JSON list of C-alpha atoms in Angstrom, two decimals:
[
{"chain": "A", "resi": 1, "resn": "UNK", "atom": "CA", "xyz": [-14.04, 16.56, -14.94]},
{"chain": "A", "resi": 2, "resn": "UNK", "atom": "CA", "xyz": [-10.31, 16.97, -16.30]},
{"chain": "A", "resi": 3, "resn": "UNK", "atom": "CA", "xyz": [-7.54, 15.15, -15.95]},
{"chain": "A", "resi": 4, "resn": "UNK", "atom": "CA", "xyz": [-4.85, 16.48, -13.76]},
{"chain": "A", "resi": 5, "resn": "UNK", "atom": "CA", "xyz": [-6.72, 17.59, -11.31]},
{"chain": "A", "resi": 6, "resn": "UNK", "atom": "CA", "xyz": [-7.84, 14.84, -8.50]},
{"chain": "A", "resi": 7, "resn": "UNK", "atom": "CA", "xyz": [-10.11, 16.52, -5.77]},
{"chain": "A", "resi": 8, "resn": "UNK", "atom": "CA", "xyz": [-10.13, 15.70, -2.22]},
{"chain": "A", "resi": 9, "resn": "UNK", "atom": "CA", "xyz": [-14.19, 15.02, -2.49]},
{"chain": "A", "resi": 10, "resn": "UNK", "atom": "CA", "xyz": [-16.17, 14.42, -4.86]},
{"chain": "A", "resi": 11, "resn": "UNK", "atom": "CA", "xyz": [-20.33, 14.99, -5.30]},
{"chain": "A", "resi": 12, "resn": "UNK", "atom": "CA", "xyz": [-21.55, 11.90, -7.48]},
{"chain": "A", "resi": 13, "resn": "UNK", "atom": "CA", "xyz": [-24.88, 13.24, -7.85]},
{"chain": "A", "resi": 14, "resn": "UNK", "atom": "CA", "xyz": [-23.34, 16.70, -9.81]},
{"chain": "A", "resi": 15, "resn": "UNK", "atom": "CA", "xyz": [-22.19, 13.94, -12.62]},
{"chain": "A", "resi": 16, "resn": "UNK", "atom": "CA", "xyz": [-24.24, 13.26, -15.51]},
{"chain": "A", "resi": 17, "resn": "UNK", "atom": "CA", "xyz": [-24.77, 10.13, -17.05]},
{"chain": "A", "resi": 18, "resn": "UNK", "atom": "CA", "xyz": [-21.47, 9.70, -18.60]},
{"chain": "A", "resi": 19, "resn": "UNK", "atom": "CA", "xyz": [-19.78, 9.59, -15.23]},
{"chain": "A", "resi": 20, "resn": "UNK", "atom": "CA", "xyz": [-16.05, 11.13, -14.99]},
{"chain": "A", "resi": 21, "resn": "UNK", "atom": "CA", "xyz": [-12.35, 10.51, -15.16]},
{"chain": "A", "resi": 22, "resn": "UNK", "atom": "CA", "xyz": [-10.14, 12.14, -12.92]},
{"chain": "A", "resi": 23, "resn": "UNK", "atom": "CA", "xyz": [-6.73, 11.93, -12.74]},
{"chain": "A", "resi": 24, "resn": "UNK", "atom": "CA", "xyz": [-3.34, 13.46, -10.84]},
{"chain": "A", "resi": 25, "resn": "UNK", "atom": "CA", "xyz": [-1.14, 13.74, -7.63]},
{"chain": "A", "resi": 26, "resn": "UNK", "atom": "CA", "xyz": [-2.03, 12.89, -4.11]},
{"chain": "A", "resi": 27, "resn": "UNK", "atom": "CA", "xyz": [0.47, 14.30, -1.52]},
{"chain": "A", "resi": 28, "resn": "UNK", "atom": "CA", "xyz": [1.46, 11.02, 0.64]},
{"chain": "A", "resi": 29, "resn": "UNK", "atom": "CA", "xyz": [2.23, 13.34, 3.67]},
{"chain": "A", "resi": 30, "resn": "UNK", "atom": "CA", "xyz": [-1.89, 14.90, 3.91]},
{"chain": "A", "resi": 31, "resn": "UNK", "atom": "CA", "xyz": [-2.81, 10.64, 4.11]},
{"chain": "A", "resi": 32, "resn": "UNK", "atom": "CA", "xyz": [-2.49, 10.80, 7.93]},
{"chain": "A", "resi": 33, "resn": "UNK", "atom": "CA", "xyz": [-2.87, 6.87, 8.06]},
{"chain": "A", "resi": 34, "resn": "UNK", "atom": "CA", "xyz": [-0.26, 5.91, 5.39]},
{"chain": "A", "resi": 35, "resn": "UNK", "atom": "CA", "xyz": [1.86, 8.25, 7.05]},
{"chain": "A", "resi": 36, "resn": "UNK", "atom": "CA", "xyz": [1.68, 6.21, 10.03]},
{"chain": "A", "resi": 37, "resn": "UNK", "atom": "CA", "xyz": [3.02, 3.60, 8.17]},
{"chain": "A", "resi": 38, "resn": "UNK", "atom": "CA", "xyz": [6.31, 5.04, 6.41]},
{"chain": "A", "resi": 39, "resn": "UNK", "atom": "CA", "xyz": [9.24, 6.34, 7.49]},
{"chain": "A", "resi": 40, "resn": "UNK", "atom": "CA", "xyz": [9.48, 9.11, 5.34]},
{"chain": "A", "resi": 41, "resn": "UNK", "atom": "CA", "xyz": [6.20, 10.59, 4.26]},
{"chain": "A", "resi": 42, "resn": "UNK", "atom": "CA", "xyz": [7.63, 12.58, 1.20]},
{"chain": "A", "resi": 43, "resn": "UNK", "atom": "CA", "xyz": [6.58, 12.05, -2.65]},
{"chain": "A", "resi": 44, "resn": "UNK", "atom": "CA", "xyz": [3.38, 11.80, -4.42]},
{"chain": "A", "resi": 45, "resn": "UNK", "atom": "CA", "xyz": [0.95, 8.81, -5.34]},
{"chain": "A", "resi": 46, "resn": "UNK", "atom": "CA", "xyz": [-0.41, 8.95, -8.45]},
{"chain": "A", "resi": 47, "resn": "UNK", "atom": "CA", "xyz": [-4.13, 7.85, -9.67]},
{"chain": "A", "resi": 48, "resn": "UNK", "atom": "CA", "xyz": [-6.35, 7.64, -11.80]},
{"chain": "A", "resi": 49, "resn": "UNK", "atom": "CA", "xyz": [-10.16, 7.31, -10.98]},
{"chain": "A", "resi": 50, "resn": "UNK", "atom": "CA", "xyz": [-13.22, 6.83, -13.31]},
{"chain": "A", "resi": 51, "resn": "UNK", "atom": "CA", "xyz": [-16.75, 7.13, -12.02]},
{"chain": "A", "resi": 52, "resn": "UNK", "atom": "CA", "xyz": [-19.38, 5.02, -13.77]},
{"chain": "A", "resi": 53, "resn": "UNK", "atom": "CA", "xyz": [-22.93, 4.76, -14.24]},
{"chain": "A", "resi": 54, "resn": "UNK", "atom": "CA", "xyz": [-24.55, 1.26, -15.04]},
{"chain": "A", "resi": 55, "resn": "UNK", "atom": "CA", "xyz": [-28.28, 0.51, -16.28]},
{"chain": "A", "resi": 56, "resn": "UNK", "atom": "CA", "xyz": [-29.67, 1.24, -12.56]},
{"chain": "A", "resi": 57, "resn": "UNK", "atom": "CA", "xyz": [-27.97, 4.28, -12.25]},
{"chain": "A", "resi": 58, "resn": "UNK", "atom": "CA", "xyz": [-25.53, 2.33, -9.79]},
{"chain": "A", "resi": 59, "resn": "UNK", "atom": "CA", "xyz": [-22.28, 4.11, -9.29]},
{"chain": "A", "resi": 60, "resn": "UNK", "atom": "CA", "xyz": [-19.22, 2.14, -10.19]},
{"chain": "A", "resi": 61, "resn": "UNK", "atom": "CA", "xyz": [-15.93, 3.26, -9.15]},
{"chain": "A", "resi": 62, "resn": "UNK", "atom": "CA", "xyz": [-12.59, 2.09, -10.75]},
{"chain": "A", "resi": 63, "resn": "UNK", "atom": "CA", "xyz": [-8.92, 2.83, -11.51]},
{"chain": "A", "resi": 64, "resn": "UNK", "atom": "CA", "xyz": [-5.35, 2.45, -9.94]},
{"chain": "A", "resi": 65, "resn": "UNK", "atom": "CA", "xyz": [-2.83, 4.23, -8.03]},
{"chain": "A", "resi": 66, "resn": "UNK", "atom": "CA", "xyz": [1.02, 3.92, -7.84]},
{"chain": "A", "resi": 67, "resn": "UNK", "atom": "CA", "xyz": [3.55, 5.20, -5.55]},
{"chain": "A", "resi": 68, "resn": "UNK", "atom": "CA", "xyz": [7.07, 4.50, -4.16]},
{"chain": "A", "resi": 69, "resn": "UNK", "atom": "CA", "xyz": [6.94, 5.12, -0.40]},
{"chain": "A", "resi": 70, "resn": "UNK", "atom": "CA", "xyz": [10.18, 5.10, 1.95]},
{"chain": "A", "resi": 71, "resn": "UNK", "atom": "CA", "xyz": [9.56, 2.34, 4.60]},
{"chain": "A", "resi": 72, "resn": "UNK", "atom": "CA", "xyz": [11.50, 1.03, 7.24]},
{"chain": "A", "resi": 73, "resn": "UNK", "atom": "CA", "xyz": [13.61, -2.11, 6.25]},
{"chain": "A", "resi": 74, "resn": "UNK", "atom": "CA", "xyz": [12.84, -5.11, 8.93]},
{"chain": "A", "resi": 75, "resn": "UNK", "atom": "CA", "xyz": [16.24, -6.56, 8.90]},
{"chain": "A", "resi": 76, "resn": "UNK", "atom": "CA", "xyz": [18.35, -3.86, 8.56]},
{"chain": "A", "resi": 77, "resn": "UNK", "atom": "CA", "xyz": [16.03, -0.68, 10.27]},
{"chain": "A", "resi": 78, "resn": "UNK", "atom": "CA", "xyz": [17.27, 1.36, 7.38]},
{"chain": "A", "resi": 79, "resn": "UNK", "atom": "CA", "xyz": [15.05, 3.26, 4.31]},
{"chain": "A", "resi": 80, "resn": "UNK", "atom": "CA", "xyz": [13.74, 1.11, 1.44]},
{"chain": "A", "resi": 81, "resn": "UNK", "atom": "CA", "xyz": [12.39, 2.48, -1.07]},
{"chain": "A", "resi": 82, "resn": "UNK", "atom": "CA", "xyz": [8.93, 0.20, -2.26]},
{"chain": "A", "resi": 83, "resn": "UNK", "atom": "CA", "xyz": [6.87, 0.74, -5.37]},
{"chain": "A", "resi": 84, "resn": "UNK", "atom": "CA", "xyz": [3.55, 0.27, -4.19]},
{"chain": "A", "resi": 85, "resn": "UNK", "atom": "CA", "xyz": [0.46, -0.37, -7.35]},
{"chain": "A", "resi": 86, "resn": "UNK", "atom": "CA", "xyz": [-3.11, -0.91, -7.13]},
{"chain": "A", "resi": 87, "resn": "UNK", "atom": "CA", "xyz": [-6.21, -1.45, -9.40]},
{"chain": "A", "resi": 88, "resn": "UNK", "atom": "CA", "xyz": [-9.60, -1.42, -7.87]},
{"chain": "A", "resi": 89, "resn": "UNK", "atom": "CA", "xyz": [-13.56, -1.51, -8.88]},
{"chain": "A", "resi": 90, "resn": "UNK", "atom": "CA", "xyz": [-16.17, -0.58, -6.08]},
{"chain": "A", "resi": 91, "resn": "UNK", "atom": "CA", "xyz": [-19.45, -0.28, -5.83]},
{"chain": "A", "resi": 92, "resn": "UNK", "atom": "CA", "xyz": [-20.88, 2.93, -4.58]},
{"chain": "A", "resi": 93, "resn": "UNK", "atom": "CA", "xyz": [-23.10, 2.70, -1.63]},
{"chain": "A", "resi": 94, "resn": "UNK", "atom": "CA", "xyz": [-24.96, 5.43, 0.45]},
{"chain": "A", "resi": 95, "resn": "UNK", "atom": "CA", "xyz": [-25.09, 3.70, 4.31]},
{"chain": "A", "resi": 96, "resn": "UNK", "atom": "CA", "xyz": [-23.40, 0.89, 5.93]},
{"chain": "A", "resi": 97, "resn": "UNK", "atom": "CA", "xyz": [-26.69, -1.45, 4.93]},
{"chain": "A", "resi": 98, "resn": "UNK", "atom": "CA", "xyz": [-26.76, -0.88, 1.54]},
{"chain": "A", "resi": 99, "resn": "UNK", "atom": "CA", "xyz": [-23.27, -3.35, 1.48]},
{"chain": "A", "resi": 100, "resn": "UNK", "atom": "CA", "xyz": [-25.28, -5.92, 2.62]},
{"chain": "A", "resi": 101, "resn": "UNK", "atom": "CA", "xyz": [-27.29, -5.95, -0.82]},
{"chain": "A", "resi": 102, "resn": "UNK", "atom": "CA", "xyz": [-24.13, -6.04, -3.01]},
{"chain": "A", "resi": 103, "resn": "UNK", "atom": "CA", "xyz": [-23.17, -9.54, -4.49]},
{"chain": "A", "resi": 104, "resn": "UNK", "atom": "CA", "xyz": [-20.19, -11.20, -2.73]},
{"chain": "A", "resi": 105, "resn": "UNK", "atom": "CA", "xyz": [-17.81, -10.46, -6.14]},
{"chain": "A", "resi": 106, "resn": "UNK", "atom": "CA", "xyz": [-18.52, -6.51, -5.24]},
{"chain": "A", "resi": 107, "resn": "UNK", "atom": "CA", "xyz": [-16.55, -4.24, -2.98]},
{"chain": "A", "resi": 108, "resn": "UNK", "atom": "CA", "xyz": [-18.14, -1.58, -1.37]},
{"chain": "A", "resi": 109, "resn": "UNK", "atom": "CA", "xyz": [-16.88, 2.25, -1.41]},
{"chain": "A", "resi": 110, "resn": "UNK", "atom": "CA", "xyz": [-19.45, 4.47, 0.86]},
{"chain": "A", "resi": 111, "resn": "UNK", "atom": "CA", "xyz": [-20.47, 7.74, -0.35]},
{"chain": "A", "resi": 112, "resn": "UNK", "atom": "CA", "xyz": [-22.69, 9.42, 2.35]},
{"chain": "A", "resi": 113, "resn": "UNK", "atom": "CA", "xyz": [-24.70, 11.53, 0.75]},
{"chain": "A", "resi": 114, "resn": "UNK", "atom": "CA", "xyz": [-23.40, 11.28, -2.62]},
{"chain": "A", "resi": 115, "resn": "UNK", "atom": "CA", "xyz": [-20.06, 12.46, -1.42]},
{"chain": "A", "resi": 116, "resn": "UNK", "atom": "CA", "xyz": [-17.18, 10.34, -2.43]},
{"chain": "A", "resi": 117, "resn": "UNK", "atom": "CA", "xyz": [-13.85, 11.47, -0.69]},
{"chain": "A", "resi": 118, "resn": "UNK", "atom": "CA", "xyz": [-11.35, 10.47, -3.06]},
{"chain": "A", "resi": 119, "resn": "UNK", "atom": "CA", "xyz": [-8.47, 11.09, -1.25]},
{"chain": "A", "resi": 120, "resn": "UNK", "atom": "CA", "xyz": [-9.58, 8.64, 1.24]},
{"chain": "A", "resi": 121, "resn": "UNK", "atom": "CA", "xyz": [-10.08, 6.46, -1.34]},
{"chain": "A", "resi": 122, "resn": "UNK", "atom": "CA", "xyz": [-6.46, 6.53, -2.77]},
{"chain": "A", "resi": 123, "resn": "UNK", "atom": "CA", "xyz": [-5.45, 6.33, 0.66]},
{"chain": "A", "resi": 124, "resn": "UNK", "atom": "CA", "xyz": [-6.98, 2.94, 1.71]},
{"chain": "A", "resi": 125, "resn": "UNK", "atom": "CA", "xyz": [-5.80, 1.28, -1.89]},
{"chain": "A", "resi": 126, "resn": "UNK", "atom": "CA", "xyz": [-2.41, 2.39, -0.77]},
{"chain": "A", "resi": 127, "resn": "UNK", "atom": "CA", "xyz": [-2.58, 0.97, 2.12]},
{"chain": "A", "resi": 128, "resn": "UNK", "atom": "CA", "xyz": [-4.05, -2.47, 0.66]},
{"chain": "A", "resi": 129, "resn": "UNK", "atom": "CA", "xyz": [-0.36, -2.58, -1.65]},
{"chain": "A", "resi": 130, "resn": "UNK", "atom": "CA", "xyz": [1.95, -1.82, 0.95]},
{"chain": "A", "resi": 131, "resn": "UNK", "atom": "CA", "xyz": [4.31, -5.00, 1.64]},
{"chain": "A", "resi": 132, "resn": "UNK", "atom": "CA", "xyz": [2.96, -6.46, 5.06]},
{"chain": "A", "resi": 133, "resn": "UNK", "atom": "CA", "xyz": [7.21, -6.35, 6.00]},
{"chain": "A", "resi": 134, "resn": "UNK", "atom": "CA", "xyz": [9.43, -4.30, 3.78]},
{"chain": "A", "resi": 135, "resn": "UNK", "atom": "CA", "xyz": [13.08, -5.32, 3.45]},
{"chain": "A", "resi": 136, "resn": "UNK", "atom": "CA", "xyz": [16.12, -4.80, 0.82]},
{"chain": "A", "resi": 137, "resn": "UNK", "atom": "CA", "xyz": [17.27, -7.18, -1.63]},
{"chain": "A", "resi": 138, "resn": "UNK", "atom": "CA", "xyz": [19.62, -9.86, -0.30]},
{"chain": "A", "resi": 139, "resn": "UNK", "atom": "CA", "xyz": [22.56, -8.04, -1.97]},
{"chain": "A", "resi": 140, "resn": "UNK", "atom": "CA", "xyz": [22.03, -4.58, -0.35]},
{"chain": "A", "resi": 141, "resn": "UNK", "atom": "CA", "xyz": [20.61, -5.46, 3.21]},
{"chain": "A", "resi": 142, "resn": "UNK", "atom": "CA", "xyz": [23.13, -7.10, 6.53]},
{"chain": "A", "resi": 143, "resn": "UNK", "atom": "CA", "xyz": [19.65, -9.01, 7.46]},
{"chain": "A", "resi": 144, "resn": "UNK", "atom": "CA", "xyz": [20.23, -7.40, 10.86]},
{"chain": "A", "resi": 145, "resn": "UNK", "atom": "CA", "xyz": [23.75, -9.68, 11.40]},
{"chain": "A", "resi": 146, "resn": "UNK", "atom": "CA", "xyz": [25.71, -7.08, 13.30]},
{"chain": "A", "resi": 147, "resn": "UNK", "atom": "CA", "xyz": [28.39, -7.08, 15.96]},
{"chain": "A", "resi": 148, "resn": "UNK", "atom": "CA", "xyz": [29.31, -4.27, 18.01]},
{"chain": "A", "resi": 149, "resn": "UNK", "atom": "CA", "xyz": [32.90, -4.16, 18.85]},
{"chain": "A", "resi": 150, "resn": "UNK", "atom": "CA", "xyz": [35.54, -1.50, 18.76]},
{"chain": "A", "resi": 151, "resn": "UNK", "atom": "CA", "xyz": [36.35, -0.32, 15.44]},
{"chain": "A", "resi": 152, "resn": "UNK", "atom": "CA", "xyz": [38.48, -2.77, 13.35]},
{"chain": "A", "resi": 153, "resn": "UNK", "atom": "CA", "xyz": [37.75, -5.47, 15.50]},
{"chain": "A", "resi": 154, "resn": "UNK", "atom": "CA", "xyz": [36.69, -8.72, 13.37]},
{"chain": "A", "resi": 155, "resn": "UNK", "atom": "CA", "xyz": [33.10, -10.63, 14.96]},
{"chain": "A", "resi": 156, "resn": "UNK", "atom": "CA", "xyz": [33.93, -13.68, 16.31]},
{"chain": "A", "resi": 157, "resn": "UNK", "atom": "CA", "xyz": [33.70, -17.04, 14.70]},
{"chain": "A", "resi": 158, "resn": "UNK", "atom": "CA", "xyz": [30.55, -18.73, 14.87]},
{"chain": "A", "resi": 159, "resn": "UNK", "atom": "CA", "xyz": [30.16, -22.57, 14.63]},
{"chain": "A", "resi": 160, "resn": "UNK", "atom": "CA", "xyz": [27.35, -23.73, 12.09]},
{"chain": "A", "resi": 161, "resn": "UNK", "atom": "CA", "xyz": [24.41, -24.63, 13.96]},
{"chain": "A", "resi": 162, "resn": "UNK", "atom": "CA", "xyz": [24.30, -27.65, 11.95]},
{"chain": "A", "resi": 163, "resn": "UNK", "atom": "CA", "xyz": [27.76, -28.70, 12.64]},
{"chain": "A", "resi": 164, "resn": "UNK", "atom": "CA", "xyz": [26.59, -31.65, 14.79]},
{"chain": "A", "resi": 165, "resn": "UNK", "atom": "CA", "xyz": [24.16, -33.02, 12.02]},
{"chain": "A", "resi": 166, "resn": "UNK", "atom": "CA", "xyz": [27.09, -33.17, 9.29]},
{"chain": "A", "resi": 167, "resn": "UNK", "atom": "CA", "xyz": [29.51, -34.83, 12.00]},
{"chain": "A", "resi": 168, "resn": "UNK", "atom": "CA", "xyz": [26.49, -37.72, 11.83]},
{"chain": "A", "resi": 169, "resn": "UNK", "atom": "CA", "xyz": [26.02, -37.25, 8.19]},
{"chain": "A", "resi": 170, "resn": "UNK", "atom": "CA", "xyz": [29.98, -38.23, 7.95]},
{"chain": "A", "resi": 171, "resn": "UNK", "atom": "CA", "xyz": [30.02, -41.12, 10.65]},
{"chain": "A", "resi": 172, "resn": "UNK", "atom": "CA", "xyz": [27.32, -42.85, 8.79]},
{"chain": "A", "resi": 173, "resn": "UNK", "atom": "CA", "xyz": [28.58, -42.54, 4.96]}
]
């Protein structure tokens, strides 16, 4: 295999001992389930994945991806951009029972029939990266404080919610 090109599938059992490295693009909009999760599914992911054989002629699947997806701020409900990175080693299995051989330190990927759909693949480390809540920086995000007035109209004062416990704080000094 050749780098550059990253196929949707891949058939294990056409590799030859030396295994294969395969890296390149992944649209983020044809990852239905990612898309789900961004607010705008534009851009590219990039990855690289190497297929290994060890001793038992156990497939071994490793490499990262990295992308910067547009999700949707939590404080502010705007766009933030997030770089999103992820390294992984897997273990190739054929069925569902085959995982419950593995040793606890190994992941499983499955690969029925010696298939391995890399896209997929990309997909779910993508998903494993993204920030469980996205948000801005402090600097560049209101944290959602907003008051809706006519225009030029200053938001009213607000008294500390702690006011009370300094008022003690000064009776007692």
């Amino acid at each position: 295999m050749r780098e550059g090109v990253l196929p949707e599938w891949l058939d294990l059992r056409r590799l030859g001992a030396a295994g294969a490295r395969l890296a390149g693009p992944v649209e983020l909009a044809g990852l239905s389930r990612l898309r789900e999760r961004l607010q705008t599914p534009a851009g590219e992911a990039e990855a690289e994945v190497r297929v290994a054989f060890d001793q038992g002629l156990k497939a071994v699947v490793s490499g990262h991806v990295r992308a910067s997806v547009v999700m949707r701020c939590e404080r502010c409900l705007g766009a933030v951009t997030v770089p999103v990175a992820g390294d992984f080693t897997l273990a190739v299995i054929e069925d569902e029972g085959a995982a419950e051989g593995l040793p606890a330190e190994e992941e499983p990927v499955l690969a029925p029939g010696g298939r391995l759909a890399v896209h997929a693949l990309v997909e779910d480390e993508l998903l494993l990266a993204l920030p469980i809540v996205a948000f801005h920086d402090d600097s560049a995000c209101d944290g959602g404080q907003r008051y809706f007035a006519p225009e030029g109209e200053a938001p009213p004062e607000r008294e500390s919610p702690f006011a009370a416990l300094a008022e003690l704080k000064r009776g007692r000094s």
